[in-house]
Tab-separated table of C-alpha atoms and ligand atoms in Angstrom:
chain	number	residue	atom	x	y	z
A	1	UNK	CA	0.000	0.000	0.000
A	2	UNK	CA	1.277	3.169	-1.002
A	3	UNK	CA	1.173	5.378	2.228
A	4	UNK	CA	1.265	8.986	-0.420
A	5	UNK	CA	2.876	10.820	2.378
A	6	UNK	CA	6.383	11.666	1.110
A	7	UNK	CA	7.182	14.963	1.100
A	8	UNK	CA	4.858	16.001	4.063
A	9	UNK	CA	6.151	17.608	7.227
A	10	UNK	CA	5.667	16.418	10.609
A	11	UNK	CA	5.885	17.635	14.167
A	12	UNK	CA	6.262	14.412	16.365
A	13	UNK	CA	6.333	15.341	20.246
A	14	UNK	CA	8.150	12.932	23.539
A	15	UNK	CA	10.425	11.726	20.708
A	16	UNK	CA	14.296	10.926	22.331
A	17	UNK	CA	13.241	7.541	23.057
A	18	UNK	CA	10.354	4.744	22.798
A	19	UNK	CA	7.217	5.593	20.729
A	20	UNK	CA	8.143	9.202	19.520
A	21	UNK	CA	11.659	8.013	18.274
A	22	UNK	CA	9.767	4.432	16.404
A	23	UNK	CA	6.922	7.111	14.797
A	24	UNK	CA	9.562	9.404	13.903
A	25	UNK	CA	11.531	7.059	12.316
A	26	UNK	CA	8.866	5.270	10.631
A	27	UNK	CA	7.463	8.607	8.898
A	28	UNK	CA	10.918	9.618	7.874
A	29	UNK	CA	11.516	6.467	6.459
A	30	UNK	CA	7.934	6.838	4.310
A	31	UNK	CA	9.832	10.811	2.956
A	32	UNK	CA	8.370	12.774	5.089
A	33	UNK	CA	10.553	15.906	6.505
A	34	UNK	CA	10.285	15.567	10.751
A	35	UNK	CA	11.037	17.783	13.363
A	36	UNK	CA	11.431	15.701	16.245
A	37	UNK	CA	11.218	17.076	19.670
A	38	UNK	CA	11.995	16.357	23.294
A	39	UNK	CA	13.711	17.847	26.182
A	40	UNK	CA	16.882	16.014	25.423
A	41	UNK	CA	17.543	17.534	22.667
A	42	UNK	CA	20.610	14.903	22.047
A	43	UNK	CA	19.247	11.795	22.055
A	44	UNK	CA	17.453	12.990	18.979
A	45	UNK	CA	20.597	14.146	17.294
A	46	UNK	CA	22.548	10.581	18.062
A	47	UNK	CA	19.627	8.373	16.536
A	48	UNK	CA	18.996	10.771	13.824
A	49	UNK	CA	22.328	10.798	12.858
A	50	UNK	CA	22.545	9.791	8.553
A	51	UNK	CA	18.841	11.251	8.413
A	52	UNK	CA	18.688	13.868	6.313
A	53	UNK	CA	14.553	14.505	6.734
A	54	UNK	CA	15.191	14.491	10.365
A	55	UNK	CA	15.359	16.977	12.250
A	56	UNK	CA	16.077	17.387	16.011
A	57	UNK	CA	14.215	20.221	18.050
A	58	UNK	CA	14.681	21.198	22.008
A	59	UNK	CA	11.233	21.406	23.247
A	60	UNK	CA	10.229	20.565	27.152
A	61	UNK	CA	6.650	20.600	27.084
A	62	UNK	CA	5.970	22.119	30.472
A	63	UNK	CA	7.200	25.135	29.192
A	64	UNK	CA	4.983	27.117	27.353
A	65	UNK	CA	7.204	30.277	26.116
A	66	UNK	CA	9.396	27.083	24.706
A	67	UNK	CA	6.179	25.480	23.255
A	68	UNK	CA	5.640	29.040	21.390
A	69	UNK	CA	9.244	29.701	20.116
A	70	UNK	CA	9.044	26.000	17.799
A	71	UNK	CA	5.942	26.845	16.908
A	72	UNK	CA	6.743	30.618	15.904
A	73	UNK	CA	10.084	28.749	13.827
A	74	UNK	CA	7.848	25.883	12.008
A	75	UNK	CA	5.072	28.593	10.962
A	76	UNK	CA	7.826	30.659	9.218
A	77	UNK	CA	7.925	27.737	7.099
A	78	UNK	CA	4.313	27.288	6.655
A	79	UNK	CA	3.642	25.136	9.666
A	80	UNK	CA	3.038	21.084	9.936
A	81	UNK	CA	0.843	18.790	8.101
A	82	UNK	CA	0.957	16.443	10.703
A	83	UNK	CA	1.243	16.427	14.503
A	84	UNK	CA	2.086	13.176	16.837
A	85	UNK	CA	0.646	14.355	20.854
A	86	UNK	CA	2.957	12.522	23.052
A	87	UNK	CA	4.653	12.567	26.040
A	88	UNK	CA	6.601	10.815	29.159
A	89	UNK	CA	3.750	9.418	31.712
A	90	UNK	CA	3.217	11.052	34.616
A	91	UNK	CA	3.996	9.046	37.681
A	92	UNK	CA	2.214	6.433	39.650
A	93	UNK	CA	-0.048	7.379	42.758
A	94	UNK	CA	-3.517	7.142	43.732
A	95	UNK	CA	-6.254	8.946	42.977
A	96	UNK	CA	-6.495	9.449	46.781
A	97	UNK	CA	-3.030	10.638	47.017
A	98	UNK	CA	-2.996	12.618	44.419
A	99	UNK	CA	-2.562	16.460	45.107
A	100	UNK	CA	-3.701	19.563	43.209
A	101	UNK	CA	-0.382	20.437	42.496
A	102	UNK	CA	0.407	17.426	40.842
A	103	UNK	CA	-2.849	17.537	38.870
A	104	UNK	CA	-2.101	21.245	37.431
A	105	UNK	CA	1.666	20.549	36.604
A	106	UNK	CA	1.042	17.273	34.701
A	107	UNK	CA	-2.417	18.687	32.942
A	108	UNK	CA	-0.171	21.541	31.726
A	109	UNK	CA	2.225	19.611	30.428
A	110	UNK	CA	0.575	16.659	29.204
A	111	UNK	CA	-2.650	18.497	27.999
A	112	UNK	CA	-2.961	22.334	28.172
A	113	UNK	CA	0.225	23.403	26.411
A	114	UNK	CA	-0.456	20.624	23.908
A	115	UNK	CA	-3.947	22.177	23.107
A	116	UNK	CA	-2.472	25.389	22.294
A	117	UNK	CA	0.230	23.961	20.444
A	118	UNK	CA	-1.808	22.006	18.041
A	119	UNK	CA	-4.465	25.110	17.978
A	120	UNK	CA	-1.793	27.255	17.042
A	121	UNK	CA	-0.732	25.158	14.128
A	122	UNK	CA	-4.398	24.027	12.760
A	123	UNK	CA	-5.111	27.380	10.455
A	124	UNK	CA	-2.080	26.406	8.352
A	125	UNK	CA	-3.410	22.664	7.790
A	126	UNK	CA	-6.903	24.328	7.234
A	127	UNK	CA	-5.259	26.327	4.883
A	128	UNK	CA	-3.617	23.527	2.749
A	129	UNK	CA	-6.999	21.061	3.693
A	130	UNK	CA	-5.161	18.466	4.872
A	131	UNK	CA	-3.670	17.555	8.236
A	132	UNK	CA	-3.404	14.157	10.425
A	133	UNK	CA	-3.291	14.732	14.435
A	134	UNK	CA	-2.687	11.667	16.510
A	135	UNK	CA	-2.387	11.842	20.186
A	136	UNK	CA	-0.903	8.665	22.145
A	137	UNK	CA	-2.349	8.364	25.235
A	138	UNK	CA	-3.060	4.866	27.008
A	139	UNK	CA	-5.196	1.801	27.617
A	140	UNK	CA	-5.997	3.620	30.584
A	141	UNK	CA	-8.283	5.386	29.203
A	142	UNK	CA	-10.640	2.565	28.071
A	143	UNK	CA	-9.988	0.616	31.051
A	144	UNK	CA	-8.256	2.972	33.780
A	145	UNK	CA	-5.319	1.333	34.967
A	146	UNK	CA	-4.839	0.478	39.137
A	147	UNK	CA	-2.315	3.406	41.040
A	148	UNK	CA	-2.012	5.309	37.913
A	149	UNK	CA	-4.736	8.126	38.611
A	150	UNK	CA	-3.276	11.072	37.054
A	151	UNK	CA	-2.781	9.317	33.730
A	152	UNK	CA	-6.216	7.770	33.757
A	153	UNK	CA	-7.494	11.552	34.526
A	154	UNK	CA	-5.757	13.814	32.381
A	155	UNK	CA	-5.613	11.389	29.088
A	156	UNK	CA	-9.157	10.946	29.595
A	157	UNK	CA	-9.107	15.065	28.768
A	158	UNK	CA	-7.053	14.671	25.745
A	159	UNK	CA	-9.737	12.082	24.174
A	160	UNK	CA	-12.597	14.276	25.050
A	161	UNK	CA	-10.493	17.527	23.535
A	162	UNK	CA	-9.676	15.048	20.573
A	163	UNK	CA	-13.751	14.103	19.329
A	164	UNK	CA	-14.337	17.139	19.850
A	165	UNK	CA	-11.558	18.790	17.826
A	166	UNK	CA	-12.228	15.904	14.791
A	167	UNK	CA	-16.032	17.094	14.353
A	168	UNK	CA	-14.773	20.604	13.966
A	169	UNK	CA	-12.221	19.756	11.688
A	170	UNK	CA	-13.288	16.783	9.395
A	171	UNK	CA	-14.746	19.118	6.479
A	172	UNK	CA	-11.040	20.893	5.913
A	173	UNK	CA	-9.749	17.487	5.614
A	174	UNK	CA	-8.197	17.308	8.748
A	175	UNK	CA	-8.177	13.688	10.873
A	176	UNK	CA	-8.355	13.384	14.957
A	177	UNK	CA	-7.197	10.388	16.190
A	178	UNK	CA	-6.353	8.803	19.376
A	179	UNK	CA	-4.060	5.867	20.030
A	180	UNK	CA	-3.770	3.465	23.100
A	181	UNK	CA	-0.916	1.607	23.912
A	182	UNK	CA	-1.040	-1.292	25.886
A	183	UNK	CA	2.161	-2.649	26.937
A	184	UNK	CA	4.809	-1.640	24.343
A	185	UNK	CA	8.316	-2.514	24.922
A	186	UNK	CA	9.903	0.793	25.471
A	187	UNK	CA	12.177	1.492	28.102
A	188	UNK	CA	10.106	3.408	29.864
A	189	UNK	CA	7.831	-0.366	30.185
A	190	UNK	CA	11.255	-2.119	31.393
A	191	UNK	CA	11.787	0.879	34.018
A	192	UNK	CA	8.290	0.064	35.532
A	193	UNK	CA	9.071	-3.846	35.475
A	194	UNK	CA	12.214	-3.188	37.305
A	195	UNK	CA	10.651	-0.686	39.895
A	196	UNK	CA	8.085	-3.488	40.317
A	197	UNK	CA	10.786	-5.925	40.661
A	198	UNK	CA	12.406	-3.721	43.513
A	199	UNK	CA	9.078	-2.493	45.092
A	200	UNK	CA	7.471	-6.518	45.757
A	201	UNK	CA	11.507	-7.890	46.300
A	202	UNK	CA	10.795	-10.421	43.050
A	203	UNK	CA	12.979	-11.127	39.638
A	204	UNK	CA	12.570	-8.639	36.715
A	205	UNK	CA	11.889	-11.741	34.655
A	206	UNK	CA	9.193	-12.971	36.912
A	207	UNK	CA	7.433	-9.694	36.900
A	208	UNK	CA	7.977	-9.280	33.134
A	209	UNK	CA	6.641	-12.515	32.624
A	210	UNK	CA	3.613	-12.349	34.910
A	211	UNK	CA	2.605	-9.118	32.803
A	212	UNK	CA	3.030	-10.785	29.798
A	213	UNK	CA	0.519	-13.121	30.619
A	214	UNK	CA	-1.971	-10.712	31.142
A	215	UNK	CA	-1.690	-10.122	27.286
A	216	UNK	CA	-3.929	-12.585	25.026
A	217	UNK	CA	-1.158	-11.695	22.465
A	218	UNK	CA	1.276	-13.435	25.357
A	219	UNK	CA	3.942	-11.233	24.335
A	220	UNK	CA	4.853	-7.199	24.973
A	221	UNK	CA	4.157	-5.019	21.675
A	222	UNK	CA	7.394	-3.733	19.474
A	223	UNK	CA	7.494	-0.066	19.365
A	224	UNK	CA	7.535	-0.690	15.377
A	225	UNK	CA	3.815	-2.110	15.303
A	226	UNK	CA	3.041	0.249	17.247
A	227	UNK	CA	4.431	2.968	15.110
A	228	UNK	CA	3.151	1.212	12.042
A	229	UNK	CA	-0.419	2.188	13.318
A	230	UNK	CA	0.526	5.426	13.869
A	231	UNK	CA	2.113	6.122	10.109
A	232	UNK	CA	-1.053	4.465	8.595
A	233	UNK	CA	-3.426	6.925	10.714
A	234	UNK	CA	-0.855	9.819	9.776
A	235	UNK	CA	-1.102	8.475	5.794
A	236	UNK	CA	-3.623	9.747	2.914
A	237	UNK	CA	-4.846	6.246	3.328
A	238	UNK	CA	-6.270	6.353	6.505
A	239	UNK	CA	-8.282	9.860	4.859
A	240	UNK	CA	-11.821	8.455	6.623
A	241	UNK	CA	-10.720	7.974	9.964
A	242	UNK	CA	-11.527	10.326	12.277
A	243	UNK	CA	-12.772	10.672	15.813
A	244	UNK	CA	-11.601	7.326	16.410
A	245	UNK	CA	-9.502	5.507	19.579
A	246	UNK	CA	-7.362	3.072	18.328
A	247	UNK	CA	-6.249	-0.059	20.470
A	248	UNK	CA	-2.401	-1.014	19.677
A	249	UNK	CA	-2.738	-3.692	22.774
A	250	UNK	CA	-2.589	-7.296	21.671
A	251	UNK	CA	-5.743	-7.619	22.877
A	252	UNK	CA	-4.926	-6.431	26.860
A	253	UNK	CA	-8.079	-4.003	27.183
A	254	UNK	CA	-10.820	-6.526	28.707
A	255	UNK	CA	-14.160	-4.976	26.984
A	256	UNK	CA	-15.180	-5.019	23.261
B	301	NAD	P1	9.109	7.117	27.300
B	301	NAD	O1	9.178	7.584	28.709
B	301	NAD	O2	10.128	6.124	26.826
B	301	NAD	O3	9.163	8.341	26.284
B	301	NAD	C1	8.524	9.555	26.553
B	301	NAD	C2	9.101	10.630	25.675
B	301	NAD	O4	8.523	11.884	26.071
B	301	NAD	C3	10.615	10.790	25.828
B	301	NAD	O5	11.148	11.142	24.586
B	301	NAD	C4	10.722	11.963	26.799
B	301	NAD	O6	11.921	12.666	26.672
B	301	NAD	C5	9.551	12.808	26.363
B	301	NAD	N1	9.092	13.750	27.377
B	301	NAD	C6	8.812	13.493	28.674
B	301	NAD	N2	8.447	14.625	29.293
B	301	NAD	C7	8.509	15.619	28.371
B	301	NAD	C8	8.259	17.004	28.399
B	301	NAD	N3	7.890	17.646	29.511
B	301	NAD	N4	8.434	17.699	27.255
B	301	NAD	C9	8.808	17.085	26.110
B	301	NAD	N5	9.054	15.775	26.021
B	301	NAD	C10	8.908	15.047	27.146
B	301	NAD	O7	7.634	6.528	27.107
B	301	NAD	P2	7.053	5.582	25.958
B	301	NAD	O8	7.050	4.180	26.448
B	301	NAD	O9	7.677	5.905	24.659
B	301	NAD	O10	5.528	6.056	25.973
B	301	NAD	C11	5.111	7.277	25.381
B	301	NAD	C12	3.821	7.719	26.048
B	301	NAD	O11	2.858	6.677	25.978
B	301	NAD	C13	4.020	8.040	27.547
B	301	NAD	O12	3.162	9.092	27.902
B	301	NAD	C14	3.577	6.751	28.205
B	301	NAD	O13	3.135	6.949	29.519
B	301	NAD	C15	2.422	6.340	27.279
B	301	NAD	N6	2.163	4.918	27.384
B	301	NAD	C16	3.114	4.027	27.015
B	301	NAD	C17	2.867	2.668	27.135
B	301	NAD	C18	3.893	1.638	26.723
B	301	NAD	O14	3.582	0.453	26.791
B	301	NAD	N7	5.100	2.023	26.300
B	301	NAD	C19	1.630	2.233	27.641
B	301	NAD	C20	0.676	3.174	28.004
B	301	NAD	C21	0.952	4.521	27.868
């Protein structure tokens, strides 16, 4: 299937490591110019390195005057035609536990400044009639996920932000989509196996594999399926799909 996205630009967010760097990678390799951003700026630069079409842009998304200077550089240019939400996770507590603090810093981050980001580049997609938007969020928010409250809360924000978006946009030929991971093997996952590991005094393996069995696809997803989803939504192909939450889970969410 021919994807017909060479040549497009792309803004992919969270992208030094796990999902951002597969999505950016897997766009670049279909042609299309990316600007790939994350607070550490160098990780980008060291796994972009031979990659002409990439390119590697400081952004920490909790800052907002930060937020506005990329977007003030990629409008010079005539903006993005496609935008990849993402960002790290926020960390694990209970709803209980969790203060208002925490709640304000990680909506800001995770949601808020997003919003405006992606509101501040829309006119130029409306412009050209076309654009793709897909935000990663998480299983959780199908099926919200034990001691992580914040995530559950605040992704639950960016789906409701994203429907609503993709109804106001679907007639400039602009698509909305959502994305949940499951369990994707990203560092990030083998972080939270080892802090299991550490918190209930058990193997990494043991906890690894006890999580794995949770999966009816028995096994942790590749970051490259993942991605794979995440090019097709971002493609010409996937032009009548919008509004939609994707699953990328190997079947882990419980429901239909
Ligand atoms: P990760 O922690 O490996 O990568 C997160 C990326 O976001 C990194 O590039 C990081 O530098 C960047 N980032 C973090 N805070 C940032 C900020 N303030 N500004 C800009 N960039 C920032 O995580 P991952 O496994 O690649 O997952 C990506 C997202 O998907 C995370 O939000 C994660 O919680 C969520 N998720 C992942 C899984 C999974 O199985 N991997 C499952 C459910 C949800």
């Amino acid at each position: 299937m021919e994807l017909e996205i060479g040549g497009k630009r792309a803004l992919v967010l969270g992208a030094s490591r796990g999902l951002g760097m597969a999505i950016a990678k897997s766009l670049a390799s279909e042609g299309v110019t990316v600007f790939a951003a994350a607070r550490s700026h160098d990780k980008i630069v060291d796994w972009a390195k031979g990659m002409d079409n990439v390119h590697p842009v400081q952004l920490d998304l909790s800052k907002l005057d930060e937020v506005d200077s990329v977007v003030d550089t990629l409008l010079k240019d005539g903006g993005v035609d496609i935008i990849v939400n993402n960002s790290g996770g926020p960390p694990p507590g209970t709803a209980q536990a969790a203060d208002r603090g925490t709640w304000l810093a990680h909506f800001e981050a995770m949601a808020a400044n997003l919003f405006h980001l992606n509101t501040r580049l829309l006119p130029s997609m409306k412009e050209r009639k076309w654009g793709r938007i897909v935000s990663i969020t998480s299983s959780g928010v199908e099926q919200p996920i034990p001691n992580l409250a914040v995530s559950n809360g605040i992704r639950g924000a960016v789906v409701g932000w994203s429907k609503t978006l993709a109804n106001e946009v679907a007639g400039d030929g602009i698509t909305v989509n959502v994305v949940m991971p499951g369990r994707i093997h990203t560092q990030r996952v083998d972080e939270l196996d080892a802090a299991a590991a550490k918190r209930t005094d058990t193997d990494i393996a043991d906890v690894s594999a006890k999580s794995r069995a949770t999966i009816p696809a028995g096994r942790y997803g590749k970051p490259e399926e993942f991605a794979d989803v995440v090019t097709f939504l971002a493609s010409q192909r996937a032009s009548y799909v919008t509004g939609s939450r994707i699953r990328i889970d190997g079947g882990s969410i419980k429901s239909i």
